[in-house]
Amino acid sequence: MPSVVTLVDRVLATVDASASEIVDFTSELIRVPTVNPPGEAYDDCARLIGDRLATCGFDVEYVAAEGMTEHTAAHPRVNVVGRRRGRALRPAVHLNGHFDVVPAGEGWTHDPFGGLVRDGRIYGRGACDMKAGIAGAVYAAEAIRRAGIELHGSVEISGTVDEESGGFAGAAYLARHGRLNAKHADYCIIPEPLNVDRICVGHRGVYWFEVTTRGRIGHGSMPFLGVSAIEHMGLILDRVHRDLLPALRSRATAVPVVPDGARHATLNINGISGGQPVDGIQTPCIADVCRAVFDRRFLLEEGFDAAKAEIQDLLNTTATETPTMRYDLRDLMVVHPVRTPQGSPVVSSLERSVQKVLGRPATQVASPGTYDHKHVDRIGGIRDCVAYGPGILDLAHQPDEWCGVDDLVNATKVLALSILELTATV
Ligand SMILES: [Zn+2]
């Protein structure tokens, strides 16, 4: 039986020998413009990934998000799942990547859907977020096979839709329908672009809500005869500014969220509108309605109930001081924070692999925003889930998005070594 060192070296050499194929596959994926919204060319991209997985020895299944309103004839939501079992079914590692991308936007100097490779970089919308990660996952598993190693356990790889819009027809759908859950997999790695030496162990929570104040319309020349909903919203915003924001800034999480500012609880006002505009022209009346949308990111230590109660208290206090004020609070979206358990084998394995491949220690981080980890954990029940993949986080969603070829090759090696390790023992 060959030594472990020999196996590892064989796998690393195989990834190096496959480098141009991994880069080419990333470019091919970029050339399928899977723009979300509205969700273009999902079927084509699912087939491209599925065909490659089949070539690499996977059993492939396509899972359309039947029953979801976003799954339409014009924009079908098609996910793909591949499974390759070793001598046994378990342990199993699932690698999940979303193949939807945000719109290209302005400011590009290269074709966003050209997949250009120049000076060691692959350019295009989705290059780092996260088509390179999908290519890396596929070729990590393939390198093990080409090195002639039969795994003890299984590898699953899925390509999913709609992460950029919540992932409900994508990772959440697979988790709910038994394709991405603890019944089949022990570990999950999501190769999102978080920098090649960082392991992401979770994200903060989201409480997205709308506040509407309601007044009474009247002639603008006699404001004393009506009730201005905008003035009342102003009182709420003033209290947010004076009381809430300083309180949020004073709270910090023990979870290693990056960048530093996101270690604290935050609140952003996404938008505000009021009055009675008609075709963009404001009527000369007292504003009888005003709406504002708020984006509160809460910490694991705060929890959703406390975050919401704090908002309700603020609104109640303001209304108590202002007897004519009427308001509604409406929840738009709630995402609970997730955190990979301390001492999780998926983290320690990736730490060892990063050290081996890059020759430096990995850093644990958590994401300021949310991604598909929540679905894998809360719906799929796979607690041992992290994000680790090629690419620089700051380049995601930017013009001239790119992923370094060296990052891609290194991340593929790290993923391959961790697949090898995590499927070896229960
Ligand atoms: Zn992403």
Coordinates of C-alpha atoms and ligand atoms in Angstrom, one line a residue:
M1 CA 0.0 0.0 0.0
P2 CA 1.5 3.4 -1.0
S3 CA 2.2 5.8 1.8
V4 CA -0.1 8.8 2.5
V5 CA 2.7 11.2 1.4
T6 CA 2.9 9.5 -2.0
L7 CA -0.9 9.7 -2.5
V8 CA -0.8 13.4 -1.6
D9 CA 2.1 14.2 -4.0
R10 CA 0.4 12.2 -6.8
V11 CA -2.8 14.2 -6.4
L12 CA -1.0 17.6 -6.3
A13 CA 1.0 16.7 -9.4
T14 CA -2.2 15.6 -11.2
V15 CA -3.8 19.0 -10.4
D16 CA -0.8 20.8 -11.9
A17 CA -1.0 18.6 -15.0
S18 CA -4.7 19.5 -15.4
A19 CA -4.2 23.2 -14.9
S20 CA -5.0 24.3 -18.5
E21 CA -8.2 22.1 -18.4
I22 CA -9.3 23.7 -15.2
V23 CA -8.8 27.2 -16.6
D24 CA -10.5 26.3 -19.9
F25 CA -13.5 24.9 -18.0
T26 CA -13.8 28.1 -16.0
S27 CA -13.8 30.1 -19.3
E28 CA -16.4 27.8 -20.7
L29 CA -18.6 28.4 -17.7
I30 CA -18.1 32.2 -17.9
R31 CA -19.2 32.1 -21.6
V32 CA -22.7 30.9 -20.5
P33 CA -24.3 34.2 -19.4
T34 CA -26.3 33.0 -16.3
V35 CA -27.3 36.5 -15.4
N36 CA -29.6 36.8 -12.3
P37 CA -32.0 38.5 -12.4
P38 CA -33.8 37.2 -14.4
G39 CA -32.0 33.8 -14.4
E40 CA -30.7 33.4 -18.0
A41 CA -29.3 30.2 -19.5
Y42 CA -29.5 28.2 -16.3
D43 CA -30.4 25.0 -18.2
D44 CA -27.3 25.4 -20.5
C45 CA -25.0 25.9 -17.6
A46 CA -26.4 23.0 -15.6
R47 CA -25.9 20.8 -18.7
L48 CA -22.3 22.0 -19.1
I49 CA -21.5 21.1 -15.5
G50 CA -23.5 17.9 -15.7
D51 CA -21.7 16.7 -18.9
R52 CA -18.3 17.4 -17.3
L53 CA -19.3 15.6 -14.1
A54 CA -20.5 12.6 -16.2
T55 CA -17.1 12.5 -18.1
C56 CA -15.4 12.5 -14.6
G57 CA -17.3 9.4 -13.5
F58 CA -20.2 11.0 -11.6
D59 CA -23.8 9.8 -11.7
V60 CA -25.7 13.0 -12.7
E61 CA -29.2 14.2 -11.9
Y62 CA -30.9 17.4 -12.9
V63 CA -33.3 18.9 -10.4
A64 CA -35.7 21.6 -11.7
A65 CA -37.3 23.6 -8.9
E66 CA -40.9 22.4 -9.6
G67 CA -43.5 24.3 -7.6
M68 CA -41.4 27.4 -7.1
T69 CA -42.9 30.6 -8.7
E70 CA -39.6 31.7 -10.0
H71 CA -39.3 28.4 -12.0
T72 CA -41.0 29.5 -15.3
A73 CA -40.9 28.3 -18.9
A74 CA -38.9 31.4 -19.9
H75 CA -36.4 31.1 -17.0
P76 CA -36.4 27.5 -15.8
R77 CA -34.6 26.9 -12.5
V78 CA -32.5 23.8 -13.2
N79 CA -29.9 22.6 -10.7
V80 CA -27.4 19.7 -11.2
V81 CA -26.1 17.2 -8.7
G82 CA -23.4 14.6 -9.3
R83 CA -22.4 11.7 -7.1
R84 CA -19.4 9.5 -7.3
R85 CA -19.2 6.8 -4.6
G86 CA -16.0 5.2 -3.5
R87 CA -15.8 1.8 -1.8
A88 CA -18.5 2.9 0.7
L89 CA -21.2 5.6 0.6
R90 CA -20.0 7.4 3.7
P91 CA -18.3 9.5 4.7
A92 CA -19.5 11.9 1.9
V93 CA -18.3 15.4 1.1
H94 CA -20.6 17.7 -0.9
L95 CA -19.1 20.6 -2.8
N96 CA -21.8 23.1 -3.8
G97 CA -21.4 26.1 -6.1
H98 CA -23.9 28.6 -7.4
F99 CA -23.6 29.2 -11.1
D100 CA -25.8 32.3 -11.4
V101 CA -24.0 35.7 -11.6
V102 CA -25.1 39.3 -11.0
P103 CA -25.5 41.5 -14.1
A104 CA -22.3 42.7 -15.7
G105 CA -23.0 46.4 -15.1
E106 CA -20.8 49.2 -16.5
G107 CA -17.1 49.8 -16.6
W108 CA -15.7 46.7 -18.2
T109 CA -12.6 46.7 -20.4
H110 CA -13.0 43.0 -21.3
D111 CA -16.0 41.1 -22.6
P112 CA -17.8 40.1 -19.3
F113 CA -18.9 36.8 -21.0
G114 CA -15.8 36.2 -23.1
G115 CA -13.8 34.1 -20.6
L116 CA -10.5 35.8 -21.6
V117 CA -7.3 34.5 -20.0
R118 CA -4.5 37.0 -19.9
D119 CA -1.4 37.4 -17.7
G120 CA -2.4 34.7 -15.3
R121 CA -6.0 35.9 -14.8
I122 CA -9.3 34.6 -16.0
Y123 CA -11.7 37.6 -16.7
G124 CA -15.5 37.7 -16.7
R125 CA -18.6 38.0 -14.7
G126 CA -18.6 35.1 -12.3
A127 CA -14.9 34.4 -12.8
C128 CA -14.4 34.5 -9.0
D129 CA -18.0 34.5 -7.9
M130 CA -18.0 31.6 -8.4
K131 CA -17.4 29.7 -11.7
A132 CA -13.7 29.2 -10.9
G133 CA -14.8 27.6 -7.6
I134 CA -17.1 25.2 -9.5
A135 CA -14.3 24.2 -11.9
G136 CA -12.0 23.8 -9.0
A137 CA -14.4 21.4 -7.2
V138 CA -14.9 19.3 -10.3
Y139 CA -11.2 19.0 -11.0
A140 CA -10.3 18.4 -7.4
A141 CA -12.4 15.2 -7.5
E142 CA -11.1 14.4 -11.0
A143 CA -7.4 14.7 -9.9
I144 CA -8.0 12.1 -7.3
R145 CA -9.4 9.7 -9.9
R146 CA -6.7 10.5 -12.4
A147 CA -4.1 9.8 -9.7
G148 CA -5.6 6.3 -9.6
I149 CA -7.0 6.6 -6.1
E150 CA -10.2 5.0 -5.1
L151 CA -11.8 6.9 -2.3
H152 CA -13.2 5.2 0.7
G153 CA -16.3 7.4 0.9
S154 CA -18.3 9.5 -1.7
V155 CA -18.0 12.9 -3.3
E156 CA -21.0 14.9 -4.4
I157 CA -20.8 18.1 -6.5
S158 CA -23.8 20.3 -7.2
G159 CA -24.3 23.4 -9.3
T160 CA -27.2 25.5 -8.2
V161 CA -29.2 28.6 -9.2
D162 CA -30.3 31.8 -7.6
E163 CA -27.8 32.3 -4.8
E164 CA -27.6 35.9 -5.7
S165 CA -31.3 36.2 -5.1
G166 CA -31.6 34.1 -1.9
G167 CA -31.0 30.6 -3.2
F168 CA -34.6 29.4 -2.6
A169 CA -34.9 27.5 -5.9
G170 CA -31.2 26.5 -5.7
A171 CA -29.3 25.2 -2.7
A172 CA -32.5 25.5 -0.4
Y173 CA -34.5 23.5 -2.9
L174 CA -31.9 20.7 -3.1
A175 CA -31.6 20.7 0.7
R176 CA -35.4 20.5 1.1
H177 CA -35.7 17.7 -1.5
G178 CA -33.0 15.4 -0.1
R179 CA -30.2 16.2 -2.6
L180 CA -28.1 18.4 -0.3
N181 CA -28.6 17.2 3.2
A182 CA -27.3 15.2 6.1
K183 CA -29.0 12.1 4.9
H184 CA -26.4 11.8 2.2
A185 CA -23.5 14.0 3.1
D186 CA -21.4 14.5 6.2
Y187 CA -19.5 17.6 5.1
C188 CA -20.1 20.5 2.8
I189 CA -17.7 22.9 1.2
I190 CA -18.9 25.9 -0.8
P191 CA -16.1 27.2 -3.0
E192 CA -17.1 30.9 -2.8
P193 CA -14.3 33.4 -3.4
L194 CA -13.0 34.3 0.1
N195 CA -9.3 34.4 -0.7
V196 CA -7.3 31.3 -1.1
D197 CA -5.9 31.2 2.4
R198 CA -9.2 31.9 4.3
I199 CA -11.8 29.5 5.5
C200 CA -15.3 31.0 6.1
V201 CA -17.1 29.6 9.1
G202 CA -20.4 31.4 8.8
H203 CA -22.2 34.7 8.4
R204 CA -24.2 37.3 10.3
G205 CA -28.0 37.4 10.3
V206 CA -30.3 39.6 8.2
Y207 CA -33.4 41.3 9.3
W208 CA -34.8 43.2 6.4
F209 CA -37.9 45.2 7.2
E210 CA -40.2 48.1 6.1
V211 CA -41.6 50.8 8.3
T212 CA -44.6 52.8 7.0
T213 CA -45.9 55.9 8.8
R214 CA -49.4 57.1 8.0
G215 CA -50.6 60.7 8.4
R216 CA -53.6 62.7 7.1
I217 CA -53.6 64.5 3.8
G218 CA -54.3 68.2 3.6
H219 CA -53.5 71.4 1.8
G220 CA -49.8 72.1 1.7
S221 CA -50.4 75.7 2.7
M222 CA -52.0 74.7 6.0
P223 CA -49.8 71.9 7.4
F224 CA -51.4 72.4 10.8
L225 CA -54.6 70.9 9.4
G226 CA -53.1 67.6 8.5
V227 CA -50.5 65.1 9.8
S228 CA -47.3 64.6 7.9
A229 CA -46.1 61.0 7.6
I230 CA -42.7 62.3 6.5
E231 CA -42.2 64.3 9.6
H232 CA -43.0 61.2 11.7
M233 CA -40.6 59.1 9.7
G234 CA -38.0 61.9 10.4
L235 CA -38.6 61.4 14.1
I236 CA -37.9 57.6 13.7
L237 CA -34.8 58.2 11.7
D238 CA -33.6 60.7 14.3
R239 CA -33.9 58.2 17.0
V240 CA -32.2 55.6 14.9
H241 CA -29.3 58.0 14.5
R242 CA -29.1 59.1 18.1
D243 CA -29.8 55.9 20.0
L244 CA -29.8 52.8 17.8
L245 CA -26.7 53.2 15.7
P246 CA -24.4 54.0 18.7
A247 CA -25.8 50.9 20.5
L248 CA -25.2 48.7 17.4
R249 CA -21.6 50.0 17.1
S250 CA -20.9 49.1 20.7
R251 CA -21.7 45.4 20.1
A252 CA -19.0 43.1 18.7
T253 CA -19.2 39.4 17.9
A254 CA -16.7 36.7 18.8
V255 CA -17.3 35.3 15.3
P256 CA -14.4 36.3 13.1
V257 CA -16.4 38.4 10.6
V258 CA -14.5 40.4 8.0
P259 CA -13.9 43.3 7.4
D260 CA -13.5 44.6 10.9
G261 CA -16.4 47.1 10.7
A262 CA -18.7 44.1 10.1
R263 CA -17.7 42.6 13.5
H264 CA -20.3 45.0 14.8
A265 CA -24.1 45.0 14.4
T266 CA -25.1 47.3 11.5
L267 CA -28.1 49.0 10.0
N268 CA -28.5 50.4 6.6
I269 CA -31.4 52.4 5.3
N270 CA -32.0 51.0 1.8
G271 CA -34.6 53.4 0.7
I272 CA -37.3 55.9 1.6
S273 CA -40.3 57.4 -0.2
G274 CA -43.2 59.5 0.8
G275 CA -45.9 61.9 -0.2
Q276 CA -48.2 61.5 -3.2
P277 CA -46.0 61.8 -6.3
V278 CA -47.9 61.5 -9.6
D279 CA -45.8 60.5 -12.6
G280 CA -42.7 61.7 -10.7
I281 CA -44.3 65.1 -9.9
Q282 CA -45.0 65.8 -6.2
T283 CA -48.5 67.1 -5.4
P284 CA -48.7 70.2 -3.1
C285 CA -50.2 68.2 -0.3
I286 CA -49.3 67.1 3.2
A287 CA -47.7 63.6 3.0
D288 CA -50.1 61.0 4.2
V289 CA -47.7 58.1 3.8
C290 CA -44.0 57.5 4.1
R291 CA -42.2 54.2 3.7
A292 CA -38.6 53.2 4.5
V293 CA -36.8 49.9 4.1
F294 CA -34.1 48.9 6.6
D295 CA -31.4 46.3 6.4
R296 CA -30.3 45.2 9.8
R297 CA -27.4 42.8 10.0
F298 CA -27.4 41.1 13.4
L299 CA -24.8 39.1 15.3
L300 CA -25.0 35.5 16.4
E301 CA -24.9 36.7 20.0
E302 CA -27.9 39.1 19.5
G303 CA -30.3 36.7 17.8
F304 CA -33.3 37.6 15.7
D305 CA -35.9 38.0 18.5
A306 CA -33.8 40.6 20.3
A307 CA -33.0 42.5 17.1
K308 CA -36.6 42.8 16.2
A309 CA -37.7 43.7 19.7
E310 CA -35.3 46.5 19.7
I311 CA -36.8 47.9 16.6
Q312 CA -40.3 47.5 18.0
D313 CA -39.3 49.3 21.2
L314 CA -37.8 52.2 19.2
L315 CA -41.0 52.6 17.2
N316 CA -43.2 52.3 20.3
T317 CA -41.2 54.9 22.2
T318 CA -41.3 57.4 19.3
A319 CA -45.1 56.9 18.9
T320 CA -45.7 57.3 22.6
E321 CA -44.1 60.7 22.4
T322 CA -46.0 61.6 19.3
P323 CA -49.7 60.9 19.8
T324 CA -50.7 61.5 16.2
M325 CA -48.2 59.1 14.8
R326 CA -49.4 55.8 13.3
Y327 CA -47.0 53.2 11.8
D328 CA -46.7 49.6 10.6
L329 CA -43.7 47.3 10.8
R330 CA -43.5 44.6 8.1
D331 CA -40.8 41.9 8.0
L332 CA -39.4 41.5 4.4
M333 CA -36.8 38.8 5.0
V334 CA -35.2 37.1 8.0
V335 CA -32.0 35.0 7.7
H336 CA -30.5 33.6 10.9
P337 CA -26.8 33.7 11.4
V338 CA -24.8 30.4 11.0
R339 CA -21.5 29.3 12.5
T340 CA -19.6 26.1 11.8
P341 CA -19.2 24.2 15.0
Q342 CA -15.9 24.8 16.8
G343 CA -13.5 21.9 16.2
S344 CA -15.3 20.8 13.0
P345 CA -13.3 18.3 11.0
V346 CA -14.0 20.2 7.8
V347 CA -12.2 23.2 9.2
S348 CA -9.2 21.4 10.6
S349 CA -8.9 19.4 7.3
L350 CA -8.9 22.5 5.2
E351 CA -6.4 24.2 7.6
R352 CA -4.0 21.3 7.1
S353 CA -4.5 21.4 3.3
V354 CA -3.9 25.1 3.0
Q355 CA -0.7 24.8 5.1
K356 CA 0.5 21.9 2.8
V357 CA -0.3 23.6 -0.5
L358 CA 0.4 27.3 0.3
G359 CA 3.0 26.8 3.0
R360 CA 1.3 29.2 5.4
P361 CA -1.5 28.9 7.9
A362 CA -5.1 29.5 7.0
T363 CA -7.2 32.2 8.6
Q364 CA -10.8 31.6 9.8
V365 CA -13.2 34.3 8.7
A366 CA -17.0 34.9 8.6
S367 CA -18.9 36.7 6.0
P368 CA -20.5 40.1 6.5
G369 CA -23.3 39.1 4.1
T370 CA -25.2 35.9 3.7
Y371 CA -24.8 33.0 1.2
D372 CA -26.0 29.5 0.8
H373 CA -24.4 28.2 4.0
K374 CA -27.7 28.9 5.8
H375 CA -29.7 26.5 3.6
V376 CA -27.1 23.8 3.9
D377 CA -27.1 24.1 7.7
R378 CA -30.6 25.0 8.6
I379 CA -32.6 23.0 5.9
G380 CA -30.0 20.4 4.9
G381 CA -28.9 19.8 8.5
I382 CA -25.2 19.6 7.5
R383 CA -23.6 21.5 10.4
D384 CA -20.0 20.8 9.2
C385 CA -20.2 23.3 6.3
V386 CA -17.7 26.0 5.3
A387 CA -17.0 28.2 2.4
Y388 CA -13.5 27.9 0.9
G389 CA -12.5 28.6 -2.7
P390 CA -10.4 30.5 -5.2
G391 CA -10.6 34.2 -5.9
I392 CA -10.4 37.5 -4.1
L393 CA -13.6 38.4 -2.2
D394 CA -13.4 42.2 -3.1
L395 CA -13.5 41.4 -6.8
A396 CA -16.9 39.8 -6.7
H397 CA -19.6 41.8 -8.5
Q398 CA -17.0 44.3 -9.7
P399 CA -16.3 45.4 -13.3
D400 CA -13.4 43.4 -14.8
E401 CA -14.0 40.6 -12.2
W402 CA -11.1 38.1 -12.5
C403 CA -9.7 35.0 -10.8
G404 CA -6.0 34.3 -10.7
V405 CA -4.9 31.0 -12.3
D406 CA -2.5 30.4 -9.5
D407 CA -5.4 30.8 -6.9
L408 CA -7.5 28.5 -8.9
V409 CA -4.9 25.8 -9.1
N410 CA -4.0 26.1 -5.4
A411 CA -7.6 26.0 -4.3
T412 CA -8.2 23.0 -6.4
K413 CA -5.2 21.3 -4.7
V414 CA -6.6 22.3 -1.3
L415 CA -10.0 20.9 -2.1
A416 CA -8.5 17.7 -3.5
L417 CA -6.5 17.0 -0.3
S418 CA -9.5 17.7 1.9
I419 CA -11.8 15.4 -0.2
L420 CA -9.2 12.7 0.2
E421 CA -8.9 13.3 4.0
L422 CA -12.6 13.8 4.8
T423 CA -13.8 10.7 2.9
A424 CA -11.1 8.5 4.4
T425 CA -12.6 8.1 7.8
V426 CA -16.0 8.6 9.5
Ligands
ZN1 ZN -21.1 33.8 -4.7

